[in-house]
Short mmCIF file of C-alpha atoms and ligand atoms in Angstrom, two decimals:
data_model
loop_
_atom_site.label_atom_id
_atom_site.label_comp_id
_atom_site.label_asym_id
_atom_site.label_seq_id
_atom_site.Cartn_x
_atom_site.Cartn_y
_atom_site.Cartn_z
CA UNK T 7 0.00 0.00 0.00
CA UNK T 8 1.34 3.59 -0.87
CA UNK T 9 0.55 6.38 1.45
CA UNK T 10 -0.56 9.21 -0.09
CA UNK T 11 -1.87 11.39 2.70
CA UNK T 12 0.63 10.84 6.25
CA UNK T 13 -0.92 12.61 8.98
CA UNK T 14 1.09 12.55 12.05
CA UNK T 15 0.38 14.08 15.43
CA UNK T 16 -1.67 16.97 14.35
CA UNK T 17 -2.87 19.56 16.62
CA UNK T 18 -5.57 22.08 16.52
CA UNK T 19 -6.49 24.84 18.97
CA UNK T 20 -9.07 27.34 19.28
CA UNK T 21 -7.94 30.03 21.98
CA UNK T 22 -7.99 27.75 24.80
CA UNK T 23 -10.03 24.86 23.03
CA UNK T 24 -8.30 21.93 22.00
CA UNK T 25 -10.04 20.71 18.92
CA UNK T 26 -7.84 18.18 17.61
CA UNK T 27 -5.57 16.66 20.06
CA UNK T 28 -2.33 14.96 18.41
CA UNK T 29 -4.00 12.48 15.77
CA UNK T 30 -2.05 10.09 13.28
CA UNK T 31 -3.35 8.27 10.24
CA UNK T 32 -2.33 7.57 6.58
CA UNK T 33 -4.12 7.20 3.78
CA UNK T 34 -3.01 5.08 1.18
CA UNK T 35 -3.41 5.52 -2.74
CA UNK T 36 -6.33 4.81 -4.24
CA UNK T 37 -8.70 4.21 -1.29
CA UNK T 38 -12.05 5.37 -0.03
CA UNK T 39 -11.18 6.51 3.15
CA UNK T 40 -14.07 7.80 5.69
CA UNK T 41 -13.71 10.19 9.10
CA UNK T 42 -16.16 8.91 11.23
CA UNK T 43 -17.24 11.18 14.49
CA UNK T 44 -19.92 12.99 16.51
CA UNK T 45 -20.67 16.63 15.73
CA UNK T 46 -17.61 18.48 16.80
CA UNK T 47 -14.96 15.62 17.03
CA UNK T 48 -12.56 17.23 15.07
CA UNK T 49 -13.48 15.90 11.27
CA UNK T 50 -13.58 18.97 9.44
CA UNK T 51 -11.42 20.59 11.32
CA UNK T 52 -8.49 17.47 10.47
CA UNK T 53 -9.66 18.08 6.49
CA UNK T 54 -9.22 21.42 6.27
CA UNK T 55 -5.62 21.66 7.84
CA UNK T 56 -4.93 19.06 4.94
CA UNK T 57 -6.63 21.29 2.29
CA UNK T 58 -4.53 24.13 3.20
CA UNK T 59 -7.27 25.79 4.48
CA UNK T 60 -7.24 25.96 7.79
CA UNK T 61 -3.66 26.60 9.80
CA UNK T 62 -2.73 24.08 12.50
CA UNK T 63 -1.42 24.51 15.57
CA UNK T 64 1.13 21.47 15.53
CA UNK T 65 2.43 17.90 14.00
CA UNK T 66 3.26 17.42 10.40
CA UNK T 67 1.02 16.97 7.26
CA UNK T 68 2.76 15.10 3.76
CA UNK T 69 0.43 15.31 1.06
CA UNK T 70 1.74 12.71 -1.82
CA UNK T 71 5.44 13.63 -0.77
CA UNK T 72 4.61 17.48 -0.25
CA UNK T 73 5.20 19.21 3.11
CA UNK T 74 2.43 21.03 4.39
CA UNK T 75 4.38 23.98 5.63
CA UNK T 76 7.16 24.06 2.92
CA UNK T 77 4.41 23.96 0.02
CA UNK T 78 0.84 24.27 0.47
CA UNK T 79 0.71 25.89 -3.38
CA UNK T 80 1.80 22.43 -4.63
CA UNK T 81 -0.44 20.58 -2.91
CA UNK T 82 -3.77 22.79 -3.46
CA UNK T 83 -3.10 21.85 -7.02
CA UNK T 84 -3.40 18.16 -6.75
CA UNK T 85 -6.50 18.15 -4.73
CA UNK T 86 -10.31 18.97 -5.25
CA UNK T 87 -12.64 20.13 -2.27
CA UNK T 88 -16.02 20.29 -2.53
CA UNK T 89 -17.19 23.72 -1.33
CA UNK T 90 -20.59 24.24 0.56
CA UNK T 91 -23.25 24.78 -2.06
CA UNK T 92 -24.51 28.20 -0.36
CA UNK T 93 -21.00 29.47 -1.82
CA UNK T 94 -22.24 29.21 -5.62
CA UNK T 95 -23.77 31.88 -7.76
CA UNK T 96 -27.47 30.44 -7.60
CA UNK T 97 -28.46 32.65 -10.12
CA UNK T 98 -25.71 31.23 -12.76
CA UNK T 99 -26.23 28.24 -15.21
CA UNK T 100 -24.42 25.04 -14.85
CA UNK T 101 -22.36 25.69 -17.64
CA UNK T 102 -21.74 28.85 -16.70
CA UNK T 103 -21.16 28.01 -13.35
CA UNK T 104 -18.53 25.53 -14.56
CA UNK T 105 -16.50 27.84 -17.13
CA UNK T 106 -16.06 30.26 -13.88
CA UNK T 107 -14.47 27.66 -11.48
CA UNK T 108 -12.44 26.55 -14.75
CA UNK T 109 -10.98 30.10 -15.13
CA UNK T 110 -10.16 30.70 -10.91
CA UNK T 111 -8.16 27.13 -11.56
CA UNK T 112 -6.71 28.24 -14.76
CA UNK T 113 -7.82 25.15 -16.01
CA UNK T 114 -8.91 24.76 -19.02
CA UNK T 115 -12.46 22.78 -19.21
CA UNK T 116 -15.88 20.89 -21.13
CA UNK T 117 -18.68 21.94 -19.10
CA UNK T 118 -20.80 19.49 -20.96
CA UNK T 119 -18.23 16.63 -20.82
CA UNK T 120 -17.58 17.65 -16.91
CA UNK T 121 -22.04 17.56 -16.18
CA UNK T 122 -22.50 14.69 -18.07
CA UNK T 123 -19.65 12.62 -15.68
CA UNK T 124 -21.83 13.40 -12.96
CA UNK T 125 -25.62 12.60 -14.72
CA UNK T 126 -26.75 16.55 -15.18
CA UNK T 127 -26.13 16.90 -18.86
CA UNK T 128 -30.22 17.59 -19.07
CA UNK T 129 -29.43 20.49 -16.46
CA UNK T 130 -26.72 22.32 -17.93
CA UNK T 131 -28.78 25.38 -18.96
CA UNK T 132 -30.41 25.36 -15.49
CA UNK T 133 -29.22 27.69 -12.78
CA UNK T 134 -27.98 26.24 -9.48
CA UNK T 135 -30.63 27.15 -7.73
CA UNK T 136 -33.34 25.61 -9.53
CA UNK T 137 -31.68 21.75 -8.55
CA UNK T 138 -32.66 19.27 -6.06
CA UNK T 139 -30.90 18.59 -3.17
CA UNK T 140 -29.14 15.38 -4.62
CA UNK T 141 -28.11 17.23 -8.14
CA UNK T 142 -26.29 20.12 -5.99
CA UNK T 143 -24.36 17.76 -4.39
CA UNK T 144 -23.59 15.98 -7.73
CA UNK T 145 -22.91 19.62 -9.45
CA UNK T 146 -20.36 20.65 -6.18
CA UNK T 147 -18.91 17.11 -6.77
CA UNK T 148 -18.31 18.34 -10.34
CA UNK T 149 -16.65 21.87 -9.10
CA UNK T 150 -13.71 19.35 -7.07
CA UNK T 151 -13.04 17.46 -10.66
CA UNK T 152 -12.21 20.57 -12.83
CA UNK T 153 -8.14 20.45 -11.76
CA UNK T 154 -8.28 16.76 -12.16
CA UNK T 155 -7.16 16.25 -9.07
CA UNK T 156 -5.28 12.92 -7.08
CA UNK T 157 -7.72 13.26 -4.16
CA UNK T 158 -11.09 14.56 -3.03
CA UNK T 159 -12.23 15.42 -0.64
CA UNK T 160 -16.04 14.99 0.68
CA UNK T 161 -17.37 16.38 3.77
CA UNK T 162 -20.93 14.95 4.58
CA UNK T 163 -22.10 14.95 0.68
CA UNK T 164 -24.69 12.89 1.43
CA UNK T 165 -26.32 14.64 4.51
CA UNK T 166 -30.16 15.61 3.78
CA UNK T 167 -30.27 13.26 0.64
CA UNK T 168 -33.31 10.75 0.16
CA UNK T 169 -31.94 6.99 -0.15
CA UNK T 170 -32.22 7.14 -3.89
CA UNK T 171 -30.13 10.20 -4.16
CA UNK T 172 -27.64 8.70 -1.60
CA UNK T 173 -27.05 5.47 -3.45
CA UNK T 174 -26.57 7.42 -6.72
CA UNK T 175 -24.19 9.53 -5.24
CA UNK T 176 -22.47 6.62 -3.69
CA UNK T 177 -21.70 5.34 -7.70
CA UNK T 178 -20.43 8.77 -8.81
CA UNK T 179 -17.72 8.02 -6.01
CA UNK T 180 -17.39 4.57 -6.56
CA UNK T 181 -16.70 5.83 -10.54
CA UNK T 182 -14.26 8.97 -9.47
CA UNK T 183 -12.19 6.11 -7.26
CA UNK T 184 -12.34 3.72 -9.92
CA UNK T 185 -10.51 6.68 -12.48
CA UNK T 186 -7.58 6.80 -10.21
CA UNK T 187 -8.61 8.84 -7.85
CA UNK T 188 -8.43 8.91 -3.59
CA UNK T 189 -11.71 9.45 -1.57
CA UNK T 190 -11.67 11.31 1.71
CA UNK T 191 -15.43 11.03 2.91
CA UNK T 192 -16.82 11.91 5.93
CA UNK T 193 -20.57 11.26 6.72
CA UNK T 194 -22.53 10.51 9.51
CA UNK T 195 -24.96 7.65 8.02
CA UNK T 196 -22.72 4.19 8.85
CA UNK T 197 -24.28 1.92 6.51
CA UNK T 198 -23.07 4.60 3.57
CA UNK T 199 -19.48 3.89 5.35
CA UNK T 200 -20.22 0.14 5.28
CA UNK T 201 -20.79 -0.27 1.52
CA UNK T 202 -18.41 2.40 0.19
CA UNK T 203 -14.97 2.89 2.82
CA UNK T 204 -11.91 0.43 2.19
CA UNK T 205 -11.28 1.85 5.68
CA UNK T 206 -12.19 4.15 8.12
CA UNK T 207 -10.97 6.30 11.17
CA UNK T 208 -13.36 6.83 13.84
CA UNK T 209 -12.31 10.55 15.93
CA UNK T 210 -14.15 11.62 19.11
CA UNK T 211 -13.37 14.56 21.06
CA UNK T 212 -10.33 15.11 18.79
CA UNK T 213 -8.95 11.82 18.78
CA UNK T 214 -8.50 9.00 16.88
CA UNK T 215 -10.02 5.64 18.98
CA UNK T 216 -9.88 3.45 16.14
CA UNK T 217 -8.93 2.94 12.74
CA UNK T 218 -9.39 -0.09 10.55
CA UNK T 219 -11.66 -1.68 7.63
CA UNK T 220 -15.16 -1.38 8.78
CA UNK T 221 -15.42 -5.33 8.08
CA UNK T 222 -12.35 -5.64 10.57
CA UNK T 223 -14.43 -3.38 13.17
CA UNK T 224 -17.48 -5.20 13.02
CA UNK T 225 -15.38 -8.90 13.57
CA UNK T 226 -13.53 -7.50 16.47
CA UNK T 227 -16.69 -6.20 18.41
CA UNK T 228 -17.89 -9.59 17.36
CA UNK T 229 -15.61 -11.41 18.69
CA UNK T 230 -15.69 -9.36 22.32
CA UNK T 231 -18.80 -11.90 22.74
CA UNK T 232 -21.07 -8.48 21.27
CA UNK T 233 -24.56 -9.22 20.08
CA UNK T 234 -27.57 -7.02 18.90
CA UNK T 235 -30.60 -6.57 21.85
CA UNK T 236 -32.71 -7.32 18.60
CA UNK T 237 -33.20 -10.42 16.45
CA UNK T 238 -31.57 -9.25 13.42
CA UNK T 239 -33.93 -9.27 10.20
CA UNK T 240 -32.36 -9.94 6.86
CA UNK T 241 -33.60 -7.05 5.68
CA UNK T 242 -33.90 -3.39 6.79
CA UNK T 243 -36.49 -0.24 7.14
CA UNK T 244 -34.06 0.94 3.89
CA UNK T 245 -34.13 -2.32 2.10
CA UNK T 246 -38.60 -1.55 2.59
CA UNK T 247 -38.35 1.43 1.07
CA UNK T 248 -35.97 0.71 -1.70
CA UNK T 249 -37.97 -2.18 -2.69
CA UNK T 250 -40.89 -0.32 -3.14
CA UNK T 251 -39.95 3.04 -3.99
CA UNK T 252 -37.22 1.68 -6.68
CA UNK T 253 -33.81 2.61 -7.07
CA UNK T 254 -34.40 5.32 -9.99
CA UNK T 255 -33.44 8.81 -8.72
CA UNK T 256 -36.83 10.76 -8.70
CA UNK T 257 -35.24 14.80 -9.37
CA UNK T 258 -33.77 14.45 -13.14
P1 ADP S 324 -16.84 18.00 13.12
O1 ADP S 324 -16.61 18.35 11.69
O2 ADP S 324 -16.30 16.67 13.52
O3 ADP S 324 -18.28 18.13 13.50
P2 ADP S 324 -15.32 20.43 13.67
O4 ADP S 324 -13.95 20.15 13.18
O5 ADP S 324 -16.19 21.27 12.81
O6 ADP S 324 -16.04 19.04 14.03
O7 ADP S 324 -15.22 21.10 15.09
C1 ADP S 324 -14.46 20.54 16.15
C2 ADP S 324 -14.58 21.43 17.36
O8 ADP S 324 -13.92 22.68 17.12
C3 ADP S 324 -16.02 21.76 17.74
O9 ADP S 324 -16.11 21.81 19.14
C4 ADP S 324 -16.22 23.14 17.16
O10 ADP S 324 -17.17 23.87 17.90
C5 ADP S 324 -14.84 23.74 17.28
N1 ADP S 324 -14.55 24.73 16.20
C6 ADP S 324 -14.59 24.49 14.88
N2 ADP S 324 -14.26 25.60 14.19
C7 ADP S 324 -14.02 26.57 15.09
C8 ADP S 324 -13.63 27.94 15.02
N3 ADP S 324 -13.41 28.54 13.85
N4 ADP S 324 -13.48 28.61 16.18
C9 ADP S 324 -13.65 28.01 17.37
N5 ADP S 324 -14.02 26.72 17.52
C10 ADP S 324 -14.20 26.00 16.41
MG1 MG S 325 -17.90 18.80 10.17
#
């Protein structure tokens, strides 16, 4: 396994506040690697140090061989972040929308080839505002593709999106990995990290308390002697709703 991201004791205060208190991981090439934590653990906090946008207060961040402090320039090029949707122009058009984030990254760019990767080539004369919940995530997944970057990064895409939405958005990431690229995700819904993480690094109250392949997690609390209060059905309340709802997304 190559390491592409090597965290290593990273710190994080706010005045007196401790927000991230000394954490380690890597992350290797090619992965789908998910934060897992309460509100206010530390997640965004940890991805935003490593997306050079956020200064930390200590420990050492190598970005596929680049030094954090020596050249954040360098590694801002090789990444994408996806940006909060209330950031966007909601009055633009897609393609419009596209051909601006193309000139900020110099880059030049297909707005049709770019909206069609992510299933809105119907919507590219819409304006931002005018799309569903789960096609402005999809569009702001777009926006982190433009530099063709070696990793993106995802914080809670799929928070407020209906299961259909969520399982289409899980493809689009399964299809970005499969092109080469590595997946930072976090998200707070743990069956999403189930199906889609190779691994996963759970933080609370700023520090990492385990890290591991969620299959790995689930055999070791297993093994303790755990067991569910609950008979466990082969199915869920999700696999209901799926089932009768059908897996076609419902916005296009
Ligand atoms: P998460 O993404 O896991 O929910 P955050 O990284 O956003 O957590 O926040 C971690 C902690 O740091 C929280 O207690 C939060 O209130 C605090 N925090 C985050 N940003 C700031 C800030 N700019 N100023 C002060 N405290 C902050
Ligand atoms: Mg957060």
């Amino acid at each position: 396994m190559k390491t592409i991201i090597s965290v290593k004791n990273l710190r994080k205060s706010y005045g007196p506040f401790e927000a991230v208190k000394g954490i380690s991981f890597d992350v290797y090439v090619g992965e789908i690697f998910g934060l897992l934590g309460p509100n206010g653990a530390g997640k965004s906090t940890t991805l935003e140090i490593i997306e050079t946008l956020r200064e930390k207060s200590g420990g050492e961040v190598i970005v596929d061989g680049i030094n954090l402090d020596k050249e954040p320039g360098r590694i801002k090029k090789i990444i994408g972040v996806q940006l909060q949707s209330s950031g966007y122009y909601p009055g633009l058009k897609l393609v419009e929308l596209i051909d601006l984030f193309g000139g900020l990254y110099n880059q030049p760019v297909n707005p049709r080839e770019l909206l069609k990767l992510v299933n809105l080539e119907d919507k590219a004369r819409s304006q931002f505002k005018e799309l569903s919940g789960g096609q402005k995530q999809r569009f702001s997944i777009a926006t982190t593709l433009i530099n063709k970057p070696k990793i993106i990064f995802l914080d809670e895409p799929t928070t407020g999106l209906d299961p259909q939405a969520r399982r289409n958005l899980w493809d689009l990431i399964r299809d970005i990995r499969a092109k080469g690229a590595t997946v930072i995700i976090t998200t707070h819904y743990m069956d999403e990290a189930e199906q889609l993480c190779d691994r996963i690094a759970i933080i609370d109250e700023g520090q990492i308390i385990s890290i591991d392949s969620p299959d790995k997690m689930i055999d070791d609390l297993v093994n303790t002697g755990f067991e569910r209060p609950k008979q466990v059905k082969s199915a869920s309340l999700e696999d209901v709703f799926i089932h009768l709802t059908g897996k076609a997304m419902r916005d296009e």
